[in-house]
Coordinates of C-alpha atoms in Angstrom, one line a residue:
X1 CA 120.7 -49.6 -5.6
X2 CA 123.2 -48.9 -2.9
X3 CA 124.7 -51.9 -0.7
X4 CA 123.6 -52.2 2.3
X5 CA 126.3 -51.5 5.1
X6 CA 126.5 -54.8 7.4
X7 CA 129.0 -56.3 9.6
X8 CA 131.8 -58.9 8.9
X9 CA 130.2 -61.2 11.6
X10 CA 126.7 -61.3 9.3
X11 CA 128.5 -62.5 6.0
X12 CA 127.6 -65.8 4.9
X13 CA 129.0 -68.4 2.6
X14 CA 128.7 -67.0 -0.7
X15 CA 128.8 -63.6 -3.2
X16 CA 128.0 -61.2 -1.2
X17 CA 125.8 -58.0 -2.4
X18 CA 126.6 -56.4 0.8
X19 CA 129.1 -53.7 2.0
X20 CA 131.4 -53.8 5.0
X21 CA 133.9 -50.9 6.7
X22 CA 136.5 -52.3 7.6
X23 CA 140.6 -51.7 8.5
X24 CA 143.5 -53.4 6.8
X25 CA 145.6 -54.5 9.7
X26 CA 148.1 -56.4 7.7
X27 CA 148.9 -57.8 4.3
X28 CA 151.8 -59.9 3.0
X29 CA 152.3 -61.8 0.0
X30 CA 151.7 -65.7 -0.4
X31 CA 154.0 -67.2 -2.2
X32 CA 154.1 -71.4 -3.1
X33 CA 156.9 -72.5 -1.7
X34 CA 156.5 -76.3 -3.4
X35 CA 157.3 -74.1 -6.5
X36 CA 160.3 -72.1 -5.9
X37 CA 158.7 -69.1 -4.2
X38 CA 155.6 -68.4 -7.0
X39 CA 153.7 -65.4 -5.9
X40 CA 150.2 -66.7 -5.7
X41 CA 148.9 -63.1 -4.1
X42 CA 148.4 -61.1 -1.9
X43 CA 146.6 -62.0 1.9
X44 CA 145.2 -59.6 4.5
X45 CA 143.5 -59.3 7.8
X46 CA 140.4 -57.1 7.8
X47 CA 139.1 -56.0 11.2
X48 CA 135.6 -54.1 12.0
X49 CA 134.1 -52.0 14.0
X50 CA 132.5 -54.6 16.5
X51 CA 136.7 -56.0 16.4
X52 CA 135.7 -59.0 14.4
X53 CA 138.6 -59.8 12.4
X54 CA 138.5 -61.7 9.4
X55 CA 141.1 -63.1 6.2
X56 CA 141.1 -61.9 2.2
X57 CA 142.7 -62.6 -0.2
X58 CA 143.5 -61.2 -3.7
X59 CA 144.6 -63.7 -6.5
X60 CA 147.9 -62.7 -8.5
X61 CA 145.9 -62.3 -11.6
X62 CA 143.6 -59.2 -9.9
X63 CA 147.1 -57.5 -7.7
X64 CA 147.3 -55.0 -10.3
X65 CA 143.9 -53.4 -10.1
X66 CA 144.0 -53.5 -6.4
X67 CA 148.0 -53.3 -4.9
X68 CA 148.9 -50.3 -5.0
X69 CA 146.0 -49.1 -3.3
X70 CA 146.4 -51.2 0.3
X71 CA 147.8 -49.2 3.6
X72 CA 147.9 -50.9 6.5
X73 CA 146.2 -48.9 9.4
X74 CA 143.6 -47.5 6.4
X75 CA 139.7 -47.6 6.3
X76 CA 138.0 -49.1 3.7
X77 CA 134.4 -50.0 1.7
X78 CA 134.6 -52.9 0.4
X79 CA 131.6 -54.6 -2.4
X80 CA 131.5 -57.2 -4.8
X81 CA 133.4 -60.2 -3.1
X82 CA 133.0 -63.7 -2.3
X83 CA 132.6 -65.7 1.1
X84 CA 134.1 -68.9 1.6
X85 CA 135.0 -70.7 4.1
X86 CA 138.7 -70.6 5.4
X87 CA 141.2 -73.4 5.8
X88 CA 140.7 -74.4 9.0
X89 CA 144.4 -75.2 9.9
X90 CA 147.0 -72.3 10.8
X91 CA 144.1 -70.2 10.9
X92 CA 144.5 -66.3 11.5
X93 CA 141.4 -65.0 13.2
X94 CA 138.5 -67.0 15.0
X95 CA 136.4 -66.6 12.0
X96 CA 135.9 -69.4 9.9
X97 CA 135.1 -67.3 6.7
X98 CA 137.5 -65.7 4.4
X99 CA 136.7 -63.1 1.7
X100 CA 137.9 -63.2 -2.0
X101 CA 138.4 -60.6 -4.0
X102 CA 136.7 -60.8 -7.7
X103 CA 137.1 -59.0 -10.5
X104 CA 134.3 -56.9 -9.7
X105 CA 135.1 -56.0 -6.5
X106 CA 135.4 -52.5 -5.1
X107 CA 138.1 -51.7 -2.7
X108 CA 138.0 -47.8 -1.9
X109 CA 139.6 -45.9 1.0
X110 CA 137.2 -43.9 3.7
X111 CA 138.2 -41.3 5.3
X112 CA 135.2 -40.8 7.7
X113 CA 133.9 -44.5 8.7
X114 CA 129.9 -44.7 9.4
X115 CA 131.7 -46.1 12.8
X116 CA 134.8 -45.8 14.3
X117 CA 136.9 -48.8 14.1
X118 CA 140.0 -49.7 16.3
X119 CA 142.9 -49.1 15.2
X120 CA 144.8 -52.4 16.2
X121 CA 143.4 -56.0 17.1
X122 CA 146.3 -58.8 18.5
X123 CA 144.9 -62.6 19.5
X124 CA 147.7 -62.5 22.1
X125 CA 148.1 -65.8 23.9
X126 CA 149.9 -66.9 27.4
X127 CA 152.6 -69.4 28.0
X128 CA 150.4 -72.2 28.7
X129 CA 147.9 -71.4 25.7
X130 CA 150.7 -71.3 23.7
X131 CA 151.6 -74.6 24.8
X132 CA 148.1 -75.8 24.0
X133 CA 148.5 -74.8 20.5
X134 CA 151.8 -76.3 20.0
X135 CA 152.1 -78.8 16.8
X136 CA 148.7 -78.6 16.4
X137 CA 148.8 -76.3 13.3
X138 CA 145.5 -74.7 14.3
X139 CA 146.0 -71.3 15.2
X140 CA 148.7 -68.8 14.6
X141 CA 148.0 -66.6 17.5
X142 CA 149.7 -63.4 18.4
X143 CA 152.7 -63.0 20.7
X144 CA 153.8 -60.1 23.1
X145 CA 156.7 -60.2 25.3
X146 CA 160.2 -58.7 26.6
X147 CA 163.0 -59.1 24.5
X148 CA 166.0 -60.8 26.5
X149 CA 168.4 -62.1 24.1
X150 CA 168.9 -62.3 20.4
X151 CA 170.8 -64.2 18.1
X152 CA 171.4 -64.0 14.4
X153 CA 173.1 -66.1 11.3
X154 CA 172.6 -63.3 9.1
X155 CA 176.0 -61.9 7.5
X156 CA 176.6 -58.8 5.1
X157 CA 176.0 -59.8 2.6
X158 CA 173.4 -62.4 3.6
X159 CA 174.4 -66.1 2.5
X160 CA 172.3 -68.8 2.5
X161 CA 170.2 -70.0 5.8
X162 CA 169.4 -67.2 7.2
X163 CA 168.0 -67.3 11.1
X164 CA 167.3 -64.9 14.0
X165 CA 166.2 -66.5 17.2
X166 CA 165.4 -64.3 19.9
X167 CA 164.4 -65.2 23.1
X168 CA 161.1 -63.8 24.2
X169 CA 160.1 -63.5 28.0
X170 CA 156.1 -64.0 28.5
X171 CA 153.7 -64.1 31.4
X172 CA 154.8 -65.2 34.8
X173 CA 158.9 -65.0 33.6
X174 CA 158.6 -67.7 31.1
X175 CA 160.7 -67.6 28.2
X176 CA 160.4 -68.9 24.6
X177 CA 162.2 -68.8 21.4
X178 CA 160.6 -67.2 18.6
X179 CA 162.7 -68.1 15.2
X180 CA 162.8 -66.1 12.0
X181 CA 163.8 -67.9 8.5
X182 CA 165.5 -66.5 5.4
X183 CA 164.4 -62.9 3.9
X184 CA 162.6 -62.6 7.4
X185 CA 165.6 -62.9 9.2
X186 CA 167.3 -60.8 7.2
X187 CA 165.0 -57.8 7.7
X188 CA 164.8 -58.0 11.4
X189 CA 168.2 -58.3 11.5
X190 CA 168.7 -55.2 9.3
X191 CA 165.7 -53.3 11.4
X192 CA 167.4 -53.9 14.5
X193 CA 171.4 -52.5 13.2
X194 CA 169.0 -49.2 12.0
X195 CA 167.5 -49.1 15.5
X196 CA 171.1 -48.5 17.2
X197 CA 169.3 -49.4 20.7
X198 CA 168.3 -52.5 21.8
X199 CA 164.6 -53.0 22.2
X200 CA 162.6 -54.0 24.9
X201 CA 159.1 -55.0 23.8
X202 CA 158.3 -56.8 20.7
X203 CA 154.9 -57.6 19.4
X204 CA 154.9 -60.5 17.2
X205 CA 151.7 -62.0 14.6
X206 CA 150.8 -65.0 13.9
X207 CA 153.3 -67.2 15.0
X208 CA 153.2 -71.0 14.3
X209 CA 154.2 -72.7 17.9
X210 CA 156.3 -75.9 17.7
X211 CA 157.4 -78.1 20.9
X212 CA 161.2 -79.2 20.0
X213 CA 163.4 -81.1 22.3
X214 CA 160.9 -80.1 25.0
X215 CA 160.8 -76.2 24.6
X216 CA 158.6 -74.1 23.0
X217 CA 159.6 -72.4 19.6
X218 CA 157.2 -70.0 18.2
X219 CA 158.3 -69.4 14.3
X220 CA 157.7 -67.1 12.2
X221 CA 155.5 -67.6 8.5
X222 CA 155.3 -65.6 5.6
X223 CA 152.4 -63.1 7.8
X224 CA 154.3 -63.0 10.8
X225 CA 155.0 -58.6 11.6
X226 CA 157.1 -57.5 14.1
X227 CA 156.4 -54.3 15.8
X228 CA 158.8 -52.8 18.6
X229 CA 158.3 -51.3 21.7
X230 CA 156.0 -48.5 21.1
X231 CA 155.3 -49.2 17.8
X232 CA 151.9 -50.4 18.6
X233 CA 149.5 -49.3 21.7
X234 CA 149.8 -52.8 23.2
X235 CA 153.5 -52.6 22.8
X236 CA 153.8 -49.5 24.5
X237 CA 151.5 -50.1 27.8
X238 CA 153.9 -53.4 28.1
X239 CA 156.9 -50.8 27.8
X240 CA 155.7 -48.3 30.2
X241 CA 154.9 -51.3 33.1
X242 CA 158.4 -52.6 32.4
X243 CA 160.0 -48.9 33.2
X244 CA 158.0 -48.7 36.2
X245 CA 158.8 -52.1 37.3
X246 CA 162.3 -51.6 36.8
X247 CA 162.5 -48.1 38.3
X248 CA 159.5 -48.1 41.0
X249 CA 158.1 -44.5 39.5
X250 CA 154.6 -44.3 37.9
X251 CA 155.1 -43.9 33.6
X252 CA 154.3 -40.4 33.0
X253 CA 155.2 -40.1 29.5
X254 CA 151.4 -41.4 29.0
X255 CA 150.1 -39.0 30.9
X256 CA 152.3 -36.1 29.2
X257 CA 151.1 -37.4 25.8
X258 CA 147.8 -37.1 26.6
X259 CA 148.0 -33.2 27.5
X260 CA 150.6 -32.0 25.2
X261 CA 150.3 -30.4 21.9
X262 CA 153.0 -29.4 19.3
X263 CA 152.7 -25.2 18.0
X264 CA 155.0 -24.0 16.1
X265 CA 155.1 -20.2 17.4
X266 CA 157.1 -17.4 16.8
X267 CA 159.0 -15.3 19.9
X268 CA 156.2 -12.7 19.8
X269 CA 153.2 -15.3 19.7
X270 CA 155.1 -17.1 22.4
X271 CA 155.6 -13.4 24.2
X272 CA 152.0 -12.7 23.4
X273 CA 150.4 -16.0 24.7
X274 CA 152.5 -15.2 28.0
X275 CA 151.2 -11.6 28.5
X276 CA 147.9 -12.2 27.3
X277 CA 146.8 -15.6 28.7
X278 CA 144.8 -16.6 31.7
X279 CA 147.1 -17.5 35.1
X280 CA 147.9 -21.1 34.6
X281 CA 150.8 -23.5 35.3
X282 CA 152.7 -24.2 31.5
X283 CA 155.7 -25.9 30.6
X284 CA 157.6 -24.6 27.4
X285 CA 159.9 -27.1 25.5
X286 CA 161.6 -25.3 22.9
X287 CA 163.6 -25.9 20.1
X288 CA 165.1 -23.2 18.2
X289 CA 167.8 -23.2 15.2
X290 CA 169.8 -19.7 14.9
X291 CA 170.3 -18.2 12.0
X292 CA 172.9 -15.6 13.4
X293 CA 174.8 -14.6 16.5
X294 CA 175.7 -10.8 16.7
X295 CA 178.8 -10.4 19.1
X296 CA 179.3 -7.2 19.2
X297 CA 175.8 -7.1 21.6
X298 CA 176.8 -9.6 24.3
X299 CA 178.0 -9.7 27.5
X300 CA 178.7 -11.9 30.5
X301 CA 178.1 -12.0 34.0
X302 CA 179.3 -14.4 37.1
X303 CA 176.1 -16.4 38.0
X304 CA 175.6 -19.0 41.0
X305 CA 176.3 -22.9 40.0
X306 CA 173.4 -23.8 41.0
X307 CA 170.4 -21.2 40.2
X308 CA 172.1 -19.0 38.0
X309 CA 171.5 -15.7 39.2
X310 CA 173.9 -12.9 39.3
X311 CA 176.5 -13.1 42.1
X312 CA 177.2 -10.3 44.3
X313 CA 180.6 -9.6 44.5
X314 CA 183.0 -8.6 47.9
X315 CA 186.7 -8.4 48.4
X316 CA 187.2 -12.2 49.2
X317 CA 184.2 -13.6 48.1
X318 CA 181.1 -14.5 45.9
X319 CA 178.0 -13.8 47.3
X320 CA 174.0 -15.4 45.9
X321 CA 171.7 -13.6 47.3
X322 CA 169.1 -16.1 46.0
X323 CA 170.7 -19.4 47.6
X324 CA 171.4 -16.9 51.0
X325 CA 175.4 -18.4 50.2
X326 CA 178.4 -16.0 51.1
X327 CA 180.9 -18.6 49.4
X328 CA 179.1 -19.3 45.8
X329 CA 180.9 -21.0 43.0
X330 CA 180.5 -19.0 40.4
X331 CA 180.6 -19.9 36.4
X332 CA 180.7 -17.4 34.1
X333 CA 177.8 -17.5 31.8
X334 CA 177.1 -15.0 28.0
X335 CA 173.9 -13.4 27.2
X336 CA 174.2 -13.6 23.4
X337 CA 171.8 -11.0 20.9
X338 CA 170.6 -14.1 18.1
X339 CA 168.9 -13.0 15.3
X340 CA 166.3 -15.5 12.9
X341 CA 165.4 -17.9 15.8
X342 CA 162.5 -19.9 14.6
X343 CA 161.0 -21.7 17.8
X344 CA 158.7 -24.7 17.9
X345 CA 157.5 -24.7 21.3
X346 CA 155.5 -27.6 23.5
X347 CA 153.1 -26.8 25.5
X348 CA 152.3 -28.7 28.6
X349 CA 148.9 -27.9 30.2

């Protein structure tokens, strides 16, 4: 008998002989830190397609049957597990359930979900929410902000006490300090030397926020991610509003992401597609990688500075005919014969 597909927001306590779709945001390992680090195993966040999210986790004693086959951003069926109900301090989602694996549950990847479910889901929170929350140790919500500063204890090769504190401005030009601990640390501080730019958005999970000496410190736990700029959709839109705060013009790349579409043509597709297509406004971006350059073909003309065309030449003068100028600046430019050129071309519609 099949199981019968339901939604996470209809599981109750219990085993469940149900199925759900759902998408592995995140998962991390949970370690016991009251015993030097012990890997206990493995927790996640499952999201739907209604945006209920939801926590699992795997025991250490069932990671092999199921590790190697968890991608965040995948779909999933999953059958055979158990419902309990979650700890209700430093909780992850607003459910109060959490779902364990057993041993005979069935974790399989789907490449065609019976509905589409999103591919992201943040519990962001503002400044004064976050304040709410502080020392409480009741929700670990979600942070989003612009990057203004950031400091680091982390040396090569890491020592001891490793911390990252960068400070993160949120709604309404308030700024808070989120801190990162130990291996943590160290792999933001490594991400952001293999950047080579500074970044401008980040999108932090589950923090933990903490009122010390009267600030607000939101730090990092074990399931804390850290996504950059455009690394996530939410990320991005807050990118895109800080460029067009900063320099007054509308964000197009958007718009040009939604219309454009890589080929990869050759110079007679791309001649053909030119001859042979309806009258339209297009924009090619090419980039090409020659294989050869046969000089005994070329030559070279004096072109205009500014539009490049041929400039007509008199006794005392250049003339462009184009720019209606009788004292052009001319720059002397080669027309080249290149063999094996393999194009990729963008086409903006």
């Amino acid at each position: 008998m099949a199981n019968v597909l339901v939604l996470l927001s209809d599981l109750q306590s219990g085993r469940s002989s149900s199925a759900v779709e759902v998408r592995l945001l995140r998962f991390w390992e949970a370690r016991n830190v009251r015993r030097s680090g012990e890997l206990m195993g493995v927790d996640m966040l499952l999201l739907d397609s209604q945006s209920t999210m939801i926590p699992a986790t795997v025991n250490v004693n069932r990671l092999a049957t199921h590790l190697t086959n968890l991608e965040e951003g995948s779909v999933y069926s999953l059958t055979g597990f158990e419902v309990t109900r979650c700890n209700q301090n430093y909780r992850l989602s607003d459910s109060s359930l959490l779902i364990r694996f057993t041993d005979s549950t069935s974790f399989k990847k789907v490449t065609e979900p019976a509905v589409p479910i999103p591919l992201e889901s943040f519990r962001f929170r503002n400044y004064s929410e976050m304040l709410g929350l502080a020392n409480s140790n009741n929700q670990l919500p979600d942070l989003i902000g612009e990057i203004t500063a950031v400091k680091s204890t982390v040396t090569d090769p890491p020592q001891d006490k490793n911390r990252v504190m960068a400070t993160i401005k949120m709604d309404n030009d308030t700024s808070v300090t989120m801190s990162l601990f130990d291996a943590q640390a160290v792999k933001i501080h490594d991400q952001l030397e293999q950047i080579g730019v500074d970044p401008r958005v980040v999108v932090a999970t589950s923090v933990n926020p903490k009122i010390v000496g009267g600030r607000l410190f939101l730090n990092a736990i074990s399931g804390t991610h850290i996504y950059f700029d455009k690394q996530t959709d939410a990320g991005e839109r807050l990118f895109y509003r800080l460029v067009e705060r900063d320099t007054g013009l509308p964000p197009v790349a958007p718009l040009l992401k939604s219309y454009a579409k890589m080929e990869k043509l050759s110079i007679s597709e791309l001649n053909d597609f030119v001859v042979t297509a309806t009258s339209q406004e297009i924009d090619f971006i090419c980039a090409g990688k020659v294989t050869g350059v046969k000089l005994d073909k070329g030559w070279c003309y004096v072109s205009c500075s500014k539009c490049f065309k041929k400039l007509q030449r008199s006794v005392s003068s250049l003339t462009c005919l184009s720019c209606n100028n009788t004292s052009a600046v001319g720059v002397l430019r080669y027309v080249l014969t290149l063999s094996g050129l393999i194009i990729y071309a963008e086409l903006t519609v």
